[in-house]
């Protein structure tokens, strides 16, 4: 329907990916571009309170303790000294081993990283080619100051278009339309909560599917990492979170060709926006920024055969790039420290994949949801700088075998 824009690339000397045609982008936005990310652009959250003295021990007892948890073996590099995040975690995406963590189970506002759970829950139920005409009711409840991709009432959009709007521009308007297609906001929130519990992401309490600020809407660095790991097993999820640029439908006037305008991913480690360089091996996943949450980010990256997941929540340093800089520093440390640290915990499998206890028995926090924290386009896929060339990681290159018993899920299934 319109041109596809991707990046030519090689992951490394050992992994050569097919080249893809590159076509120039055309069209201009019919509305002003939305904020950089999250609700209303960069914000600095209120001063951090102390973490709870006791937190969940899902994944291991050390992960329930406040402060930094790391077991360095001889020859291991020291952790970065510039970290200011209230909570963070570094995990091996393949084995699930947690290499280091800081207040991993502190329940904090997640901002738009909650959209990872929304996508992991709803994406499989809506065929990407399905077309929907947006109604006024679909757009009800989009909060003031929300990041928007530019969805218009009485215009038609494919599910594929809407997911690009969710992942690239963190569009709360697109989230609300997809939620309406899923049976409404209330049903979608219940579906997300049930899926979080299936994943054993038990620090997570869902109030809205888009991550909009609410005193009771919380998650944790541990949970966001579990959710990202689950989402990255889905090919469409990988495609969307690894997309750099895409065309989004604009004005639709009868008798005239549909307008399209270009949108770009707000993940600065992927695009190099804001004066940053694209991170070597980056493959997604999702960023966010709201008044209550500050900046949040969960990322996946690969260097050589090693795949890591890093989540950082609310750096105290301030600035639009701090969450990305601290994530990059933790990625650097994780790749250098792999094999030189004793894991401090693990990412547990979903309940349906394995019933073996991990840490203390999984307990739901739903009786005290706010405890522990305040309240079709063509696409350029994920860019990475590897040996001076661009690498395409999304949609198939970031693939490893999951190392957990698969239970009712087929043993041939791959974790990505």
mmCIF file of C-alpha atoms in Angstrom:
data_model
loop_
_atom_site.group_PDB
_atom_site.id
_atom_site.type_symbol
_atom_site.label_atom_id
_atom_site.label_comp_id
_atom_site.label_asym_id
_atom_site.label_seq_id
_atom_site.Cartn_x
_atom_site.Cartn_y
_atom_site.Cartn_z
ATOM 1 C CA UNK A 1 0.000 0.000 0.000
ATOM 2 C CA UNK A 2 2.963 2.239 0.646
ATOM 3 C CA UNK A 3 6.700 1.882 0.704
ATOM 4 C CA UNK A 4 8.556 -0.060 3.358
ATOM 5 C CA UNK A 5 11.604 1.506 4.992
ATOM 6 C CA UNK A 6 14.105 -0.717 6.744
ATOM 7 C CA UNK A 7 17.800 -0.747 7.545
ATOM 8 C CA UNK A 8 20.420 -2.840 5.792
ATOM 9 C CA UNK A 9 22.421 -4.718 8.320
ATOM 10 C CA UNK A 10 24.586 -7.358 9.820
ATOM 11 C CA UNK A 11 24.374 -8.415 13.460
ATOM 12 C CA UNK A 12 27.990 -9.577 13.579
ATOM 13 C CA UNK A 13 30.511 -11.447 11.478
ATOM 14 C CA UNK A 14 28.818 -14.665 12.573
ATOM 15 C CA UNK A 15 25.244 -13.545 11.852
ATOM 16 C CA UNK A 16 24.445 -12.166 8.433
ATOM 17 C CA UNK A 17 20.927 -10.948 7.780
ATOM 18 C CA UNK A 18 19.346 -10.415 4.388
ATOM 19 C CA UNK A 19 19.438 -6.907 3.019
ATOM 20 C CA UNK A 20 16.152 -5.090 2.658
ATOM 21 C CA UNK A 21 15.132 -2.460 0.169
ATOM 22 C CA UNK A 22 15.085 1.093 1.405
ATOM 23 C CA UNK A 23 12.499 3.559 0.165
ATOM 24 C CA UNK A 24 12.334 7.244 1.069
ATOM 25 C CA UNK A 25 9.679 8.441 3.463
ATOM 26 C CA UNK A 26 6.943 10.682 2.127
ATOM 27 C CA UNK A 27 4.127 12.665 3.584
ATOM 28 C CA UNK A 28 3.959 15.125 6.454
ATOM 29 C CA UNK A 29 2.099 15.025 9.743
ATOM 30 C CA UNK A 30 -1.375 16.456 9.613
ATOM 31 C CA UNK A 31 -1.132 17.270 13.320
ATOM 32 C CA UNK A 32 1.788 18.481 15.457
ATOM 33 C CA UNK A 33 4.034 15.630 16.622
ATOM 34 C CA UNK A 34 3.240 14.225 20.066
ATOM 35 C CA UNK A 35 5.556 14.675 23.034
ATOM 36 C CA UNK A 36 8.862 12.827 23.139
ATOM 37 C CA UNK A 37 7.448 10.083 25.295
ATOM 38 C CA UNK A 38 4.914 9.385 27.996
ATOM 39 C CA UNK A 39 2.481 12.004 29.250
ATOM 40 C CA UNK A 40 3.425 15.510 28.300
ATOM 41 C CA UNK A 41 7.154 15.039 27.735
ATOM 42 C CA UNK A 42 10.005 14.938 30.262
ATOM 43 C CA UNK A 43 9.166 15.315 33.942
ATOM 44 C CA UNK A 44 11.087 14.819 37.130
ATOM 45 C CA UNK A 45 9.154 12.780 39.678
ATOM 46 C CA UNK A 46 8.918 13.828 43.326
ATOM 47 C CA UNK A 47 11.867 13.007 45.564
ATOM 48 C CA UNK A 48 12.166 9.275 46.143
ATOM 49 C CA UNK A 49 11.062 7.813 49.454
ATOM 50 C CA UNK A 50 12.950 4.884 50.905
ATOM 51 C CA UNK A 51 12.070 1.454 49.482
ATOM 52 C CA UNK A 52 10.082 -0.917 51.702
ATOM 53 C CA UNK A 53 12.164 -2.880 54.192
ATOM 54 C CA UNK A 54 10.635 -6.083 52.865
ATOM 55 C CA UNK A 55 9.501 -6.752 49.316
ATOM 56 C CA UNK A 56 8.378 -9.746 47.260
ATOM 57 C CA UNK A 57 10.910 -12.561 46.992
ATOM 58 C CA UNK A 58 9.582 -13.991 43.748
ATOM 59 C CA UNK A 59 12.717 -14.926 41.830
ATOM 60 C CA UNK A 60 14.899 -15.237 44.908
ATOM 61 C CA UNK A 61 15.230 -13.957 48.456
ATOM 62 C CA UNK A 62 17.947 -11.429 47.610
ATOM 63 C CA UNK A 63 15.581 -9.685 45.208
ATOM 64 C CA UNK A 64 13.265 -8.919 48.137
ATOM 65 C CA UNK A 65 15.933 -6.951 49.980
ATOM 66 C CA UNK A 66 16.333 -3.185 49.580
ATOM 67 C CA UNK A 67 19.481 -1.793 48.048
ATOM 68 C CA UNK A 68 21.871 -3.145 45.437
ATOM 69 C CA UNK A 69 22.277 -6.916 45.113
ATOM 70 C CA UNK A 70 25.302 -8.247 43.231
ATOM 71 C CA UNK A 71 27.806 -11.064 43.795
ATOM 72 C CA UNK A 72 31.032 -10.227 41.973
ATOM 73 C CA UNK A 73 33.456 -13.068 41.261
ATOM 74 C CA UNK A 74 37.194 -12.523 40.675
ATOM 75 C CA UNK A 75 37.767 -10.465 37.546
ATOM 76 C CA UNK A 76 34.248 -9.033 37.446
ATOM 77 C CA UNK A 77 33.900 -5.335 36.659
ATOM 78 C CA UNK A 78 32.446 -3.049 39.305
ATOM 79 C CA UNK A 79 28.950 -1.705 38.812
ATOM 80 C CA UNK A 80 28.698 1.787 37.326
ATOM 81 C CA UNK A 81 29.047 4.463 39.985
ATOM 82 C CA UNK A 82 26.696 6.945 38.322
ATOM 83 C CA UNK A 83 23.424 5.002 38.800
ATOM 84 C CA UNK A 84 20.579 7.018 40.317
ATOM 85 C CA UNK A 85 17.524 4.908 39.426
ATOM 86 C CA UNK A 86 15.163 4.132 42.288
ATOM 87 C CA UNK A 87 14.966 0.593 40.937
ATOM 88 C CA UNK A 88 16.788 -1.371 38.237
ATOM 89 C CA UNK A 89 17.627 -4.891 37.126
ATOM 90 C CA UNK A 90 20.037 -6.605 34.707
ATOM 91 C CA UNK A 91 19.065 -10.103 33.561
ATOM 92 C CA UNK A 92 20.226 -12.665 31.027
ATOM 93 C CA UNK A 93 17.376 -12.912 28.544
ATOM 94 C CA UNK A 94 18.090 -16.540 27.711
ATOM 95 C CA UNK A 95 18.762 -18.177 31.071
ATOM 96 C CA UNK A 96 16.693 -15.753 33.131
ATOM 97 C CA UNK A 97 19.557 -15.260 35.587
ATOM 98 C CA UNK A 98 19.479 -11.886 37.338
ATOM 99 C CA UNK A 99 23.057 -10.580 37.234
ATOM 100 C CA UNK A 100 22.429 -7.589 39.493
ATOM 101 C CA UNK A 101 19.486 -5.633 40.845
ATOM 102 C CA UNK A 102 18.588 -2.609 42.942
ATOM 103 C CA UNK A 103 15.225 -2.585 44.756
ATOM 104 C CA UNK A 104 13.989 -5.003 42.099
ATOM 105 C CA UNK A 105 10.525 -5.509 43.611
ATOM 106 C CA UNK A 106 9.849 -1.893 44.638
ATOM 107 C CA UNK A 107 6.323 -1.162 43.405
ATOM 108 C CA UNK A 108 6.527 2.116 41.489
ATOM 109 C CA UNK A 109 4.486 3.922 38.800
ATOM 110 C CA UNK A 110 5.426 2.360 35.440
ATOM 111 C CA UNK A 111 4.344 5.104 33.002
ATOM 112 C CA UNK A 112 4.121 3.873 29.404
ATOM 113 C CA UNK A 113 6.161 0.746 30.059
ATOM 114 C CA UNK A 114 2.734 -0.590 31.124
ATOM 115 C CA UNK A 115 1.988 -0.688 27.402
ATOM 116 C CA UNK A 116 4.243 -3.759 27.185
ATOM 117 C CA UNK A 117 1.720 -5.662 29.309
ATOM 118 C CA UNK A 118 -1.126 -4.210 27.246
ATOM 119 C CA UNK A 119 0.484 -5.446 24.030
ATOM 120 C CA UNK A 120 1.485 -8.841 25.408
ATOM 121 C CA UNK A 121 -2.118 -9.337 26.568
ATOM 122 C CA UNK A 122 -4.153 -7.966 23.665
ATOM 123 C CA UNK A 123 -1.952 -8.312 20.589
ATOM 124 C CA UNK A 124 -2.626 -12.048 19.996
ATOM 125 C CA UNK A 125 -6.409 -11.558 19.953
ATOM 126 C CA UNK A 126 -6.666 -8.928 17.193
ATOM 127 C CA UNK A 127 -5.714 -9.843 13.590
ATOM 128 C CA UNK A 128 -3.306 -7.218 12.297
ATOM 129 C CA UNK A 129 -5.201 -6.809 9.019
ATOM 130 C CA UNK A 130 -8.503 -6.036 10.789
ATOM 131 C CA UNK A 131 -9.752 -2.517 9.987
ATOM 132 C CA UNK A 132 -11.716 -0.422 12.464
ATOM 133 C CA UNK A 133 -13.551 2.878 12.055
ATOM 134 C CA UNK A 134 -12.923 4.976 15.154
ATOM 135 C CA UNK A 135 -15.925 6.321 17.072
ATOM 136 C CA UNK A 136 -16.218 9.105 19.617
ATOM 137 C CA UNK A 137 -16.791 6.467 22.298
ATOM 138 C CA UNK A 138 -13.495 4.763 21.446
ATOM 139 C CA UNK A 139 -11.612 7.926 22.373
ATOM 140 C CA UNK A 140 -13.365 8.601 25.668
ATOM 141 C CA UNK A 141 -11.127 8.633 28.708
ATOM 142 C CA UNK A 142 -7.870 9.589 26.986
ATOM 143 C CA UNK A 143 -6.236 11.601 29.767
ATOM 144 C CA UNK A 144 -5.201 15.238 29.392
ATOM 145 C CA UNK A 145 -1.564 15.633 28.434
ATOM 146 C CA UNK A 146 -1.435 12.123 26.960
ATOM 147 C CA UNK A 147 1.047 11.271 24.263
ATOM 148 C CA UNK A 148 -0.884 10.828 21.018
ATOM 149 C CA UNK A 149 -0.104 9.393 17.619
ATOM 150 C CA UNK A 150 -2.919 11.310 15.886
ATOM 151 C CA UNK A 151 -5.883 8.906 15.657
ATOM 152 C CA UNK A 152 -9.018 10.681 14.392
ATOM 153 C CA UNK A 153 -12.689 9.888 14.956
ATOM 154 C CA UNK A 154 -14.585 8.655 11.872
ATOM 155 C CA UNK A 155 -11.316 7.517 10.269
ATOM 156 C CA UNK A 156 -10.352 3.912 9.557
ATOM 157 C CA UNK A 157 -7.178 2.232 10.836
ATOM 158 C CA UNK A 158 -5.839 -1.279 10.649
ATOM 159 C CA UNK A 159 -4.791 -3.052 13.819
ATOM 160 C CA UNK A 160 -1.263 -2.991 12.404
ATOM 161 C CA UNK A 161 -1.393 0.808 12.117
ATOM 162 C CA UNK A 162 -2.641 1.154 15.684
ATOM 163 C CA UNK A 163 0.095 -1.053 17.154
ATOM 164 C CA UNK A 164 2.710 1.052 15.375
ATOM 165 C CA UNK A 165 1.120 4.067 17.049
ATOM 166 C CA UNK A 166 1.331 2.354 20.445
ATOM 167 C CA UNK A 167 4.949 1.279 20.201
ATOM 168 C CA UNK A 168 6.518 4.135 18.260
ATOM 169 C CA UNK A 169 4.673 7.181 19.622
ATOM 170 C CA UNK A 170 3.323 5.689 22.864
ATOM 171 C CA UNK A 171 -0.075 6.802 21.604
ATOM 172 C CA UNK A 172 -2.728 6.628 24.314
ATOM 173 C CA UNK A 173 -5.304 7.315 21.606
ATOM 174 C CA UNK A 174 -4.256 4.116 19.803
ATOM 175 C CA UNK A 175 -4.349 2.193 23.095
ATOM 176 C CA UNK A 176 -7.921 3.290 23.743
ATOM 177 C CA UNK A 177 -9.068 2.278 20.262
ATOM 178 C CA UNK A 178 -7.452 -1.165 20.554
ATOM 179 C CA UNK A 179 -8.974 -1.547 24.027
ATOM 180 C CA UNK A 180 -12.392 -0.746 22.582
ATOM 181 C CA UNK A 181 -11.821 -3.435 19.950
ATOM 182 C CA UNK A 182 -10.897 -5.819 22.773
ATOM 183 C CA UNK A 183 -14.227 -5.276 24.535
ATOM 184 C CA UNK A 184 -13.596 -2.019 26.361
ATOM 185 C CA UNK A 185 -11.243 -0.497 28.914
ATOM 186 C CA UNK A 186 -12.641 -2.388 31.917
ATOM 187 C CA UNK A 187 -12.330 -5.761 30.204
ATOM 188 C CA UNK A 188 -8.865 -4.943 28.949
ATOM 189 C CA UNK A 189 -7.673 -3.950 32.431
ATOM 190 C CA UNK A 190 -9.022 -7.230 33.833
ATOM 191 C CA UNK A 191 -7.358 -9.178 31.014
ATOM 192 C CA UNK A 192 -4.048 -7.438 31.703
ATOM 193 C CA UNK A 193 -4.245 -8.102 35.435
ATOM 194 C CA UNK A 194 -4.979 -11.774 34.832
ATOM 195 C CA UNK A 195 -2.073 -12.024 32.380
ATOM 196 C CA UNK A 196 0.282 -10.326 34.842
ATOM 197 C CA UNK A 197 -0.656 -12.915 37.460
ATOM 198 C CA UNK A 198 -0.085 -15.732 34.959
ATOM 199 C CA UNK A 199 3.390 -14.334 34.304
ATOM 200 C CA UNK A 200 3.978 -14.098 38.082
ATOM 201 C CA UNK A 201 4.385 -10.346 37.685
ATOM 202 C CA UNK A 202 2.724 -9.960 41.057
ATOM 203 C CA UNK A 203 4.001 -6.489 41.895
ATOM 204 C CA UNK A 204 1.841 -5.159 39.061
ATOM 205 C CA UNK A 205 -1.555 -3.560 39.615
ATOM 206 C CA UNK A 206 -3.295 -2.323 36.462
ATOM 207 C CA UNK A 207 -5.600 0.695 36.510
ATOM 208 C CA UNK A 208 -5.379 1.853 32.883
ATOM 209 C CA UNK A 209 -4.023 0.044 29.822
ATOM 210 C CA UNK A 210 -1.898 2.990 28.674
ATOM 211 C CA UNK A 211 0.108 3.573 31.876
ATOM 212 C CA UNK A 212 -1.489 6.961 32.566
ATOM 213 C CA UNK A 213 -0.757 8.168 36.090
ATOM 214 C CA UNK A 214 -2.930 6.797 38.873
ATOM 215 C CA UNK A 215 -1.908 6.443 42.535
ATOM 216 C CA UNK A 216 -2.720 2.721 42.503
ATOM 217 C CA UNK A 217 -1.116 1.851 39.155
ATOM 218 C CA UNK A 218 2.221 0.229 39.987
ATOM 219 C CA UNK A 219 4.712 -2.313 38.716
ATOM 220 C CA UNK A 220 8.367 -3.070 39.422
ATOM 221 C CA UNK A 221 11.643 -3.414 37.566
ATOM 222 C CA UNK A 222 11.388 -7.166 38.091
ATOM 223 C CA UNK A 223 7.844 -7.369 36.698
ATOM 224 C CA UNK A 224 8.529 -5.136 33.704
ATOM 225 C CA UNK A 225 11.449 -7.378 32.798
ATOM 226 C CA UNK A 226 9.257 -10.491 33.056
ATOM 227 C CA UNK A 227 6.633 -8.825 30.872
ATOM 228 C CA UNK A 228 9.184 -7.770 28.245
ATOM 229 C CA UNK A 229 10.586 -11.297 28.149
ATOM 230 C CA UNK A 230 7.109 -12.670 27.511
ATOM 231 C CA UNK A 231 6.298 -10.093 24.843
ATOM 232 C CA UNK A 232 9.529 -10.710 22.968
ATOM 233 C CA UNK A 233 8.438 -14.290 22.365
ATOM 234 C CA UNK A 234 5.805 -12.934 19.966
ATOM 235 C CA UNK A 235 6.929 -12.101 16.441
ATOM 236 C CA UNK A 236 4.553 -9.151 16.049
ATOM 237 C CA UNK A 237 5.636 -7.726 19.408
ATOM 238 C CA UNK A 238 9.277 -7.957 18.287
ATOM 239 C CA UNK A 239 8.452 -6.258 15.005
ATOM 240 C CA UNK A 240 6.610 -3.358 16.590
ATOM 241 C CA UNK A 241 8.977 -2.677 19.488
ATOM 242 C CA UNK A 242 11.941 -2.892 17.107
ATOM 243 C CA UNK A 243 10.511 -0.508 14.518
ATOM 244 C CA UNK A 244 12.374 2.770 14.117
ATOM 245 C CA UNK A 245 10.197 4.615 11.597
ATOM 246 C CA UNK A 246 6.836 3.981 9.951
ATOM 247 C CA UNK A 247 4.086 5.662 7.969
ATOM 248 C CA UNK A 248 0.881 6.384 9.900
ATOM 249 C CA UNK A 249 -2.479 7.096 8.234
ATOM 250 C CA UNK A 250 -3.492 10.752 8.185
ATOM 251 C CA UNK A 251 -6.579 12.505 6.859
ATOM 252 C CA UNK A 252 -9.121 10.352 5.058
ATOM 253 C CA UNK A 253 -11.208 12.350 2.586
ATOM 254 C CA UNK A 254 -13.727 10.625 0.337
ATOM 255 C CA UNK A 255 -12.575 10.558 -3.262
ATOM 256 C CA UNK A 256 -8.965 11.370 -2.438
ATOM 257 C CA UNK A 257 -5.955 9.154 -1.652
ATOM 258 C CA UNK A 258 -5.310 8.694 2.043
ATOM 259 C CA UNK A 259 -2.584 10.878 3.499
ATOM 260 C CA UNK A 260 0.238 9.318 5.528
ATOM 261 C CA UNK A 261 2.839 10.905 7.744
ATOM 262 C CA UNK A 262 6.034 9.581 9.234
ATOM 263 C CA UNK A 263 6.369 8.623 12.886
ATOM 264 C CA UNK A 264 9.558 7.726 14.724
ATOM 265 C CA UNK A 265 10.162 5.568 17.774
ATOM 266 C CA UNK A 266 10.692 7.518 21.013
ATOM 267 C CA UNK A 267 13.287 4.959 22.236
ATOM 268 C CA UNK A 268 16.423 7.097 22.059
ATOM 269 C CA UNK A 269 18.800 4.139 22.403
ATOM 270 C CA UNK A 270 17.332 2.909 19.139
ATOM 271 C CA UNK A 271 17.097 6.148 17.177
ATOM 272 C CA UNK A 272 20.005 8.143 18.582
ATOM 273 C CA UNK A 273 17.718 11.139 19.182
ATOM 274 C CA UNK A 274 18.550 13.728 21.802
ATOM 275 C CA UNK A 275 22.266 13.609 21.154
ATOM 276 C CA UNK A 276 22.644 9.929 22.068
ATOM 277 C CA UNK A 277 24.227 7.283 19.862
ATOM 278 C CA UNK A 278 22.191 4.158 19.060
ATOM 279 C CA UNK A 279 23.207 1.442 21.482
ATOM 280 C CA UNK A 280 25.157 -1.467 20.000
ATOM 281 C CA UNK A 281 22.797 -4.417 19.611
ATOM 282 C CA UNK A 282 19.610 -2.688 20.822
ATOM 283 C CA UNK A 283 16.373 -4.497 19.958
ATOM 284 C CA UNK A 284 13.631 -2.568 21.862
ATOM 285 C CA UNK A 285 11.593 -2.577 24.123
ATOM 286 C CA UNK A 286 9.597 0.369 25.633
ATOM 287 C CA UNK A 287 10.138 3.711 27.319
ATOM 288 C CA UNK A 288 7.841 5.941 29.322
ATOM 289 C CA UNK A 289 7.687 9.249 31.170
ATOM 290 C CA UNK A 290 5.014 10.748 33.413
ATOM 291 C CA UNK A 291 4.868 13.182 36.299
ATOM 292 C CA UNK A 292 4.469 10.468 38.935
ATOM 293 C CA UNK A 293 6.771 7.872 37.399
ATOM 294 C CA UNK A 294 9.560 10.049 36.093
ATOM 295 C CA UNK A 295 11.398 8.207 33.317
ATOM 296 C CA UNK A 296 11.124 4.436 32.943
ATOM 297 C CA UNK A 297 12.655 2.112 30.377
ATOM 298 C CA UNK A 298 12.963 -1.578 29.624
ATOM 299 C CA UNK A 299 15.446 -2.548 26.927
ATOM 300 C CA UNK A 300 16.715 -5.691 25.218
ATOM 301 C CA UNK A 301 20.097 -5.911 23.534
ATOM 302 C CA UNK A 302 22.388 -8.542 22.043
ATOM 303 C CA UNK A 303 26.153 -8.599 21.671
ATOM 304 C CA UNK A 304 27.652 -11.773 20.276
ATOM 305 C CA UNK A 305 25.627 -14.672 21.651
ATOM 306 C CA UNK A 306 24.683 -12.838 24.857
ATOM 307 C CA UNK A 307 21.220 -11.323 25.180
ATOM 308 C CA UNK A 308 20.365 -9.051 28.093
ATOM 309 C CA UNK A 309 17.297 -7.334 29.487
ATOM 310 C CA UNK A 310 17.646 -4.136 31.531
ATOM 311 C CA UNK A 311 14.946 -2.134 33.284
ATOM 312 C CA UNK A 312 15.543 1.251 34.936
ATOM 313 C CA UNK A 313 12.849 3.125 36.858
ATOM 314 C CA UNK A 314 12.971 6.818 37.762
ATOM 315 C CA UNK A 315 16.606 7.973 37.736
ATOM 316 C CA UNK A 316 17.149 10.787 40.209
ATOM 317 C CA UNK A 317 19.688 12.545 37.994
ATOM 318 C CA UNK A 318 16.972 14.223 35.919
ATOM 319 C CA UNK A 319 17.266 15.117 32.268
ATOM 320 C CA UNK A 320 15.640 13.568 29.224
ATOM 321 C CA UNK A 321 18.547 11.188 28.585
ATOM 322 C CA UNK A 322 19.276 9.929 32.105
ATOM 323 C CA UNK A 323 17.168 6.765 31.873
ATOM 324 C CA UNK A 324 18.842 5.846 28.580
ATOM 325 C CA UNK A 325 22.334 6.648 29.826
ATOM 326 C CA UNK A 326 21.878 4.522 32.935
ATOM 327 C CA UNK A 327 20.374 1.699 30.882
ATOM 328 C CA UNK A 328 23.334 1.815 28.484
ATOM 329 C CA UNK A 329 25.752 1.771 31.438
ATOM 330 C CA UNK A 330 24.022 -1.311 32.852
ATOM 331 C CA UNK A 331 24.073 -3.013 29.450
ATOM 332 C CA UNK A 332 27.814 -2.317 29.192
ATOM 333 C CA UNK A 333 28.355 -3.725 32.668
ATOM 334 C CA UNK A 334 26.173 -6.775 32.012
ATOM 335 C CA UNK A 335 27.952 -7.745 28.820
ATOM 336 C CA UNK A 336 31.331 -7.309 30.518
ATOM 337 C CA UNK A 337 30.263 -9.129 33.697
ATOM 338 C CA UNK A 338 28.543 -12.136 32.113
ATOM 339 C CA UNK A 339 30.136 -15.297 33.482
ATOM 340 C CA UNK A 340 31.968 -13.305 36.173
ATOM 341 C CA UNK A 341 29.115 -12.876 38.657
ATOM 342 C CA UNK A 342 27.037 -15.223 40.744
ATOM 343 C CA UNK A 343 23.351 -14.627 39.944
ATOM 344 C CA UNK A 344 21.315 -12.957 42.675
ATOM 345 C CA UNK A 345 18.021 -14.387 41.437
ATOM 346 C CA UNK A 346 16.148 -15.425 38.345
ATOM 347 C CA UNK A 347 13.246 -14.458 36.122
ATOM 348 C CA UNK A 348 10.552 -16.984 36.953
ATOM 349 C CA UNK A 349 8.566 -18.740 34.218
ATOM 350 C CA UNK A 350 4.824 -18.219 33.809
ATOM 351 C CA UNK A 351 2.642 -20.305 36.093
ATOM 352 C CA UNK A 352 1.514 -22.442 33.184
ATOM 353 C CA UNK A 353 5.070 -23.178 32.098
ATOM 354 C CA UNK A 354 6.449 -24.418 35.396
ATOM 355 C CA UNK A 355 5.016 -24.952 38.874
ATOM 356 C CA UNK A 356 8.367 -25.321 40.648
ATOM 357 C CA UNK A 357 8.633 -22.735 43.465
ATOM 358 C CA UNK A 358 11.041 -19.848 42.833
ATOM 359 C CA UNK A 359 11.884 -17.905 45.974
ATOM 360 C CA UNK A 360 8.964 -17.579 48.343
ATOM 361 C CA UNK A 361 5.516 -18.720 47.151
ATOM 362 C CA UNK A 362 4.040 -16.246 44.719
ATOM 363 C CA UNK A 363 1.583 -13.994 46.531
ATOM 364 C CA UNK A 364 -0.785 -11.489 44.972
ATOM 365 C CA UNK A 365 -0.640 -7.893 46.246
ATOM 366 C CA UNK A 366 -4.159 -7.083 45.133
ATOM 367 C CA UNK A 367 -5.422 -6.535 48.684
ATOM 368 C CA UNK A 368 -2.897 -3.692 49.025
ATOM 369 C CA UNK A 369 -2.293 -2.509 45.482
ATOM 370 C CA UNK A 370 -0.410 0.683 46.246
ATOM 371 C CA UNK A 371 1.984 -0.656 48.874
ATOM 372 C CA UNK A 372 5.644 0.096 48.425
ATOM 373 C CA UNK A 373 5.457 3.069 46.094
ATOM 374 C CA UNK A 374 3.506 6.145 45.163
ATOM 375 C CA UNK A 375 0.749 5.869 44.597
ATOM 376 C CA UNK A 376 0.530 -0.578 7.194
ATOM 377 C CA UNK A 377 3.007 0.333 6.893
ATOM 378 C CA UNK A 378 6.504 0.172 6.255
ATOM 379 C CA UNK A 379 8.903 0.245 9.089
ATOM 380 C CA UNK A 380 12.546 0.758 9.725
ATOM 381 C CA UNK A 381 13.470 -2.004 12.165
ATOM 382 C CA UNK A 382 15.683 -1.792 15.217
ATOM 383 C CA UNK A 383 19.043 -0.225 14.531
ATOM 384 C CA UNK A 384 22.267 -1.182 16.232
ATOM 385 C CA UNK A 385 25.840 -0.156 15.642
ATOM 386 C CA UNK A 386 27.950 -3.307 15.430
ATOM 387 C CA UNK A 387 31.420 -3.128 13.970
ATOM 388 C CA UNK A 388 30.555 0.109 12.204
ATOM 389 C CA UNK A 389 27.498 -1.271 10.410
ATOM 390 C CA UNK A 390 23.796 -1.154 11.160
ATOM 391 C CA UNK A 391 22.170 -4.335 12.409
ATOM 392 C CA UNK A 392 18.517 -5.320 12.153
ATOM 393 C CA UNK A 393 17.549 -7.153 15.324
ATOM 394 C CA UNK A 394 13.774 -7.109 15.316
ATOM 395 C CA UNK A 395 11.518 -9.723 13.802
ATOM 396 C CA UNK A 396 13.787 -12.708 14.066
ATOM 397 C CA UNK A 397 17.455 -12.045 14.810
ATOM 398 C CA UNK A 398 17.088 -11.673 18.577
ATOM 399 C CA UNK A 399 16.260 -15.347 19.055
ATOM 400 C CA UNK A 400 17.367 -17.713 21.799
ATOM 401 C CA UNK A 401 15.932 -20.854 23.334
ATOM 402 C CA UNK A 402 14.136 -20.338 26.613
ATOM 403 C CA UNK A 403 15.742 -22.273 29.429
ATOM 404 C CA UNK A 404 12.786 -23.311 31.516
ATOM 405 C CA UNK A 405 10.415 -26.299 31.481
ATOM 406 C CA UNK A 406 7.705 -25.453 29.022
ATOM 407 C CA UNK A 407 4.773 -27.207 30.696
ATOM 408 C CA UNK A 408 1.689 -26.931 28.548
ATOM 409 C CA UNK A 409 3.513 -24.761 26.017
ATOM 410 C CA UNK A 410 5.089 -26.727 23.197
ATOM 411 C CA UNK A 411 8.737 -27.711 23.688
ATOM 412 C CA UNK A 412 9.588 -26.377 20.247
ATOM 413 C CA UNK A 413 8.620 -22.822 21.198
ATOM 414 C CA UNK A 414 11.404 -20.251 21.233
ATOM 415 C CA UNK A 415 12.007 -17.351 23.543
ATOM 416 C CA UNK A 416 13.025 -14.218 21.737
#
